[in-house]
PDB file of C-alpha atoms in Angstrom:
ATOM      1  CA  MET A  91       0.051  22.311  24.772  1.00 41.00           C
ATOM      2  CA  PRO A  92      -0.023  20.236  21.575  1.00 40.00           C
ATOM      3  CA  PRO A  93       2.655  17.627  21.028  1.00 38.00           C
ATOM      4  CA  PRO A  94       5.996  18.861  19.632  1.00 38.00           C
ATOM      5  CA  GLY A  95       6.375  18.876  15.890  1.00 36.00           C
ATOM      6  CA  ASP A  96       2.736  19.492  14.973  1.00 36.00           C
ATOM      7  CA  GLY A  97       3.362  23.011  13.677  1.00 35.00           C
ATOM      8  CA  ALA A  98       2.167  24.872  16.785  1.00 39.00           C
ATOM      9  CA  ALA A  99       4.103  27.845  18.098  1.00 40.00           C
ATOM     10  CA  ALA A 100       4.236  28.795  21.750  1.00 42.00           C
ATOM     11  CA  VAL A 101       4.503  32.148  23.485  1.00 46.00           C
ATOM     12  CA  SER A 102       5.809  31.510  26.968  1.00 47.00           C
ATOM     13  CA  ALA A 103       7.365  33.149  29.972  1.00 48.00           C
ATOM     14  CA  THR A 104      10.789  31.750  29.137  1.00 45.00           C
ATOM     15  CA  GLY A 105      11.408  33.773  26.001  1.00 45.00           C
ATOM     16  CA  ALA A 106      13.377  30.793  24.671  1.00 43.00           C
ATOM     17  CA  SER A 107      13.288  28.827  21.444  1.00 39.00           C
ATOM     18  CA  ASN A 108      13.966  25.175  20.973  1.00 41.00           C
ATOM     19  CA  ARG A 109      13.850  22.653  18.182  1.00 41.00           C
ATOM     20  CA  GLU A 110      10.295  21.650  19.134  1.00 45.00           C
ATOM     21  CA  GLY A 111       8.868  24.815  17.559  1.00 49.00           C
ATOM     22  CA  VAL A 112       8.455  26.773  20.792  1.00 51.00           C
ATOM     23  CA  PHE A 113       9.186  30.463  20.359  1.00 52.00           C
ATOM     24  CA  GLY A 114       9.383  33.033  23.127  1.00 59.00           C
ATOM     25  CA  LEU A 115       8.164  36.598  22.988  1.00 58.00           C
ATOM     26  CA  ARG A 116      11.703  37.838  22.317  1.00 60.00           C
ATOM     27  CA  ASP A 117      11.767  35.701  19.175  1.00 60.00           C
ATOM     28  CA  LEU A 118       8.413  37.114  18.093  1.00 57.00           C
ATOM     29  CA  ALA A 119       9.677  40.656  18.684  1.00 57.00           C
ATOM     30  CA  ILE A 120      12.710  40.009  16.466  1.00 57.00           C
ATOM     31  CA  LEU A 121      10.477  38.488  13.790  1.00 54.00           C
ATOM     32  CA  ALA A 122       8.140  41.455  14.033  1.00 54.00           C
ATOM     33  CA  GLU A 123      10.973  43.919  13.504  1.00 56.00           C
ATOM     34  CA  THR A 124      12.082  42.118  10.371  1.00 55.00           C
ATOM     35  CA  SER A 125       8.957  40.850   8.654  1.00 54.00           C
ATOM     36  CA  TYR A 126       5.724  41.806  10.400  1.00 55.00           C
ATOM     37  CA  PRO A 127       4.275  44.995   8.855  1.00 63.00           C
ATOM     38  CA  HIS A 128       2.118  45.817  11.900  1.00 67.00           C
ATOM     39  CA  GLN A 129       2.923  47.012  15.407  1.00 78.00           C
ATOM     40  CA  MET A 130       3.738  43.998  17.598  1.00 81.00           C
ATOM     41  CA  PRO A 131       1.237  44.023  20.473  1.00 89.00           C
ATOM     42  CA  PHE A 132       3.419  42.036  22.892  1.00 89.00           C
ATOM     43  CA  THR A 133       5.941  44.089  24.858  1.00 92.00           C
ATOM     44  CA  ARG A 134       8.611  43.638  27.513  1.00 92.00           C
ATOM     45  CA  LYS A 135       5.843  44.187  30.060  1.00 95.00           C
ATOM     46  CA  THR A 136       4.138  41.070  28.679  1.00 94.00           C
ATOM     47  CA  ILE A 137       7.283  39.041  29.316  1.00 92.00           C
ATOM     48  CA  ALA A 138       7.729  40.597  32.755  1.00 95.00           C
ATOM     49  CA  PHE A 139       4.156  39.756  33.730  1.00 96.00           C
ATOM     50  CA  LEU A 140       4.408  36.135  32.533  1.00 95.00           C
ATOM     51  CA  ARG A 141       7.692  35.665  34.402  1.00 95.00           C
ATOM     52  CA  ALA A 142       6.195  37.161  37.569  1.00 97.00           C
ATOM     53  CA  LEU A 143       3.183  34.875  37.164  1.00 97.00           C
ATOM     54  CA  LYS A 144       5.465  31.871  36.870  1.00 96.00           C
ATOM     55  CA  ARG A 145       7.117  32.829  40.188  1.00 97.00           C
ATOM     56  CA  ASN A 146       3.804  33.713  41.928  1.00 97.00           C
ATOM     57  CA  ASN A 147       1.371  31.193  40.500  1.00 97.00           C
ATOM     58  CA  ASP A 148      -1.521  31.487  42.940  1.00 95.00           C
ATOM     59  CA  ARG A 149      -5.018  32.938  42.654  1.00 96.00           C
ATOM     60  CA  GLU A 150      -4.591  35.570  45.356  1.00 97.00           C
ATOM     61  CA  TRP A 151      -1.525  37.091  43.653  1.00 98.00           C
ATOM     62  CA  PHE A 152      -3.286  36.944  40.294  1.00 98.00           C
ATOM     63  CA  ARG A 153      -6.415  38.698  41.599  1.00 98.00           C
ATOM     64  CA  ALA A 154      -4.234  41.575  42.777  1.00 98.00           C
ATOM     65  CA  GLN A 155      -2.479  41.699  39.373  1.00 98.00           C
ATOM     66  CA  LYS A 156      -5.445  41.050  37.090  1.00 98.00           C
ATOM     67  CA  ASP A 157      -5.428  44.589  35.645  1.00 98.00           C
ATOM     68  CA  ARG A 158      -1.815  44.056  34.530  1.00 97.00           C
ATOM     69  CA  TYR A 159      -2.798  40.720  32.969  1.00 97.00           C
ATOM     70  CA  GLU A 160      -5.657  42.349  31.053  1.00 97.00           C
ATOM     71  CA  LEU A 161      -3.435  45.189  29.823  1.00 97.00           C
ATOM     72  CA  HIS A 162      -0.212  43.356  28.993  1.00 96.00           C
ATOM     73  CA  VAL A 163      -1.286  39.811  28.084  1.00 96.00           C
ATOM     74  CA  ARG A 164      -4.972  39.434  27.231  1.00 96.00           C
ATOM     75  CA  THR A 165      -5.441  42.685  25.272  1.00 96.00           C
ATOM     76  CA  PRO A 166      -2.343  42.104  23.087  1.00 95.00           C
ATOM     77  CA  MET A 167      -3.482  38.529  22.444  1.00 94.00           C
ATOM     78  CA  ILE A 168      -6.881  39.837  21.330  1.00 96.00           C
ATOM     79  CA  GLU A 169      -5.070  42.247  18.985  1.00 94.00           C
ATOM     80  CA  VAL A 170      -3.236  39.271  17.450  1.00 93.00           C
ATOM     81  CA  LEU A 171      -6.535  37.410  17.032  1.00 94.00           C
ATOM     82  CA  ASP A 172      -8.150  40.447  15.393  1.00 95.00           C
ATOM     83  CA  ARG A 173      -5.230  40.768  12.963  1.00 93.00           C
ATOM     84  CA  LEU A 174      -5.332  37.049  12.176  1.00 92.00           C
ATOM     85  CA  ALA A 175      -9.075  37.272  11.495  1.00 94.00           C
ATOM     86  CA  VAL A 176      -8.262  39.739   8.708  1.00 94.00           C
ATOM     87  CA  ASP A 177      -5.305  37.724   7.397  1.00 92.00           C
ATOM     88  CA  PHE A 178      -7.140  34.371   7.506  1.00 92.00           C
ATOM     89  CA  LYS A 179      -9.719  35.714   5.041  1.00 93.00           C
ATOM     90  CA  GLU A 180      -7.012  35.670   2.352  1.00 93.00           C
ATOM     91  CA  PHE A 181      -5.550  32.201   2.839  1.00 90.00           C
ATOM     92  CA  ALA A 182      -7.673  30.278   5.366  1.00 90.00           C
ATOM     93  CA  PRO A 183     -11.233  31.626   5.340  1.00 92.00           C
ATOM     94  CA  ASP A 184     -12.598  28.558   7.132  1.00 92.00           C
ATOM     95  CA  LEU A 185     -10.583  29.245  10.296  1.00 91.00           C
ATOM     96  CA  VAL A 186     -12.219  31.138  13.158  1.00 93.00           C
ATOM     97  CA  SER A 187     -10.170  33.851  14.904  1.00 94.00           C
ATOM     98  CA  GLU A 188     -12.563  35.428  17.377  1.00 95.00           C
ATOM     99  CA  PRO A 189     -11.586  36.054  21.008  1.00 95.00           C
ATOM    100  CA  ARG A 190     -14.846  34.578  22.276  1.00 94.00           C
ATOM    101  CA  VAL A 191     -14.138  31.309  20.433  1.00 93.00           C
ATOM    102  CA  SER A 192     -10.366  31.227  20.040  1.00 93.00           C
ATOM    103  CA  LEU A 193      -8.800  32.607  23.217  1.00 94.00           C
ATOM    104  CA  PHE A 194      -8.127  30.081  25.965  1.00 93.00           C
ATOM    105  CA  ARG A 195      -8.710  30.912  29.617  1.00 95.00           C
ATOM    106  CA  ILE A 196      -5.779  31.653  31.922  1.00 95.00           C
ATOM    107  CA  TYR A 197      -7.125  29.273  34.564  1.00 96.00           C
ATOM    108  CA  ARG A 198      -5.868  25.686  34.423  1.00 95.00           C
ATOM    109  CA  ASP A 199      -8.037  22.618  34.948  1.00 94.00           C
ATOM    110  CA  THR A 200      -6.153  20.923  37.764  1.00 94.00           C
ATOM    111  CA  ARG A 201      -8.672  18.204  38.581  1.00 95.00           C
ATOM    112  CA  PHE A 202      -6.713  15.383  36.954  1.00 95.00           C
ATOM    113  CA  SER A 203      -3.226  16.852  37.072  1.00 94.00           C
ATOM    114  CA  ASN A 204      -0.381  16.320  39.507  1.00 96.00           C
ATOM    115  CA  ASP A 205       0.590  19.959  38.889  1.00 94.00           C
ATOM    116  CA  LYS A 206      -1.881  21.960  40.968  1.00 95.00           C
ATOM    117  CA  THR A 207      -0.684  25.437  39.979  1.00 96.00           C
ATOM    118  CA  PRO A 208      -3.933  27.240  39.163  1.00 97.00           C
ATOM    119  CA  LEU A 209      -2.831  29.479  36.292  1.00 97.00           C
ATOM    120  CA  LYS A 210      -1.281  29.014  32.870  1.00 95.00           C
ATOM    121  CA  THR A 211       1.941  30.937  32.322  1.00 94.00           C
ATOM    122  CA  THR A 212       1.206  31.379  28.623  1.00 92.00           C
ATOM    123  CA  ALA A 213      -1.421  33.041  26.482  1.00 92.00           C
ATOM    124  CA  SER A 214      -2.934  30.683  23.944  1.00 92.00           C
ATOM    125  CA  ALA A 215      -5.595  30.411  21.284  1.00 92.00           C
ATOM    126  CA  HIS A 216      -6.929  27.899  18.798  1.00 91.00           C
ATOM    127  CA  PHE A 217      -8.481  28.431  15.402  1.00 90.00           C
ATOM    128  CA  PRO A 218     -11.135  25.829  14.628  1.00 91.00           C
ATOM    129  CA  SER A 219     -12.786  25.343  11.271  1.00 91.00           C
ATOM    130  CA  ARG A 220     -16.128  27.065  10.600  1.00 90.00           C
ATOM    131  CA  ARG A 221     -17.284  24.079   8.552  1.00 90.00           C
ATOM    132  CA  LEU A 222     -16.969  21.439  11.249  1.00 89.00           C
ATOM    133  CA  PRO A 223     -18.766  20.874  14.553  1.00 86.00           C
ATOM    134  CA  LYS A 224     -17.002  21.949  17.743  1.00 80.00           C
ATOM    135  CA  SER A 225     -13.928  19.816  18.532  1.00 79.00           C
ATOM    136  CA  ALA A 226     -14.071  18.034  15.163  1.00 82.00           C
ATOM    137  CA  GLY A 227     -11.280  17.967  12.616  1.00 79.00           C
ATOM    138  CA  ALA A 228      -7.963  19.762  12.550  1.00 75.00           C
ATOM    139  CA  GLY A 229      -7.291  23.414  13.243  1.00 74.00           C
ATOM    140  CA  LEU A 230      -4.437  25.662  14.298  1.00 78.00           C
ATOM    141  CA  TYR A 231      -3.158  26.331  17.806  1.00 81.00           C
ATOM    142  CA  PHE A 232      -1.120  29.340  18.978  1.00 79.00           C
ATOM    143  CA  GLU A 233       0.372  29.611  22.455  1.00 75.00           C
TER     144      GLU A 233
END
């Protein structure tokens, strides 16, 4: 996750907000009801899955639940990316919002981490610039 205060927003299993700019799915649902003109793709089942994943963070459990992950987490995240691809054309045409490029994997790289839990308990994406080489320059990050 990017450092606090850099303008990134996070969607996490906690459903909590804090002054570091981290917003839970409940916060996004409230925002969607008040100002988002489209159907919000994240549901209570998304929150329930992420909370269950946080409690059962192992590959065997995840393999058995992968269909739920695809339906309630990955597919809604792809819907958000598709919507942002349309919206970015108006105000940020240089940003890429394509699932193949933008969506991060659920699997964590634990090689150099003390935390060996194998799965991320968030859905996240980044939006690099079309004009710059991979990993160069600034972009946006959504978790």
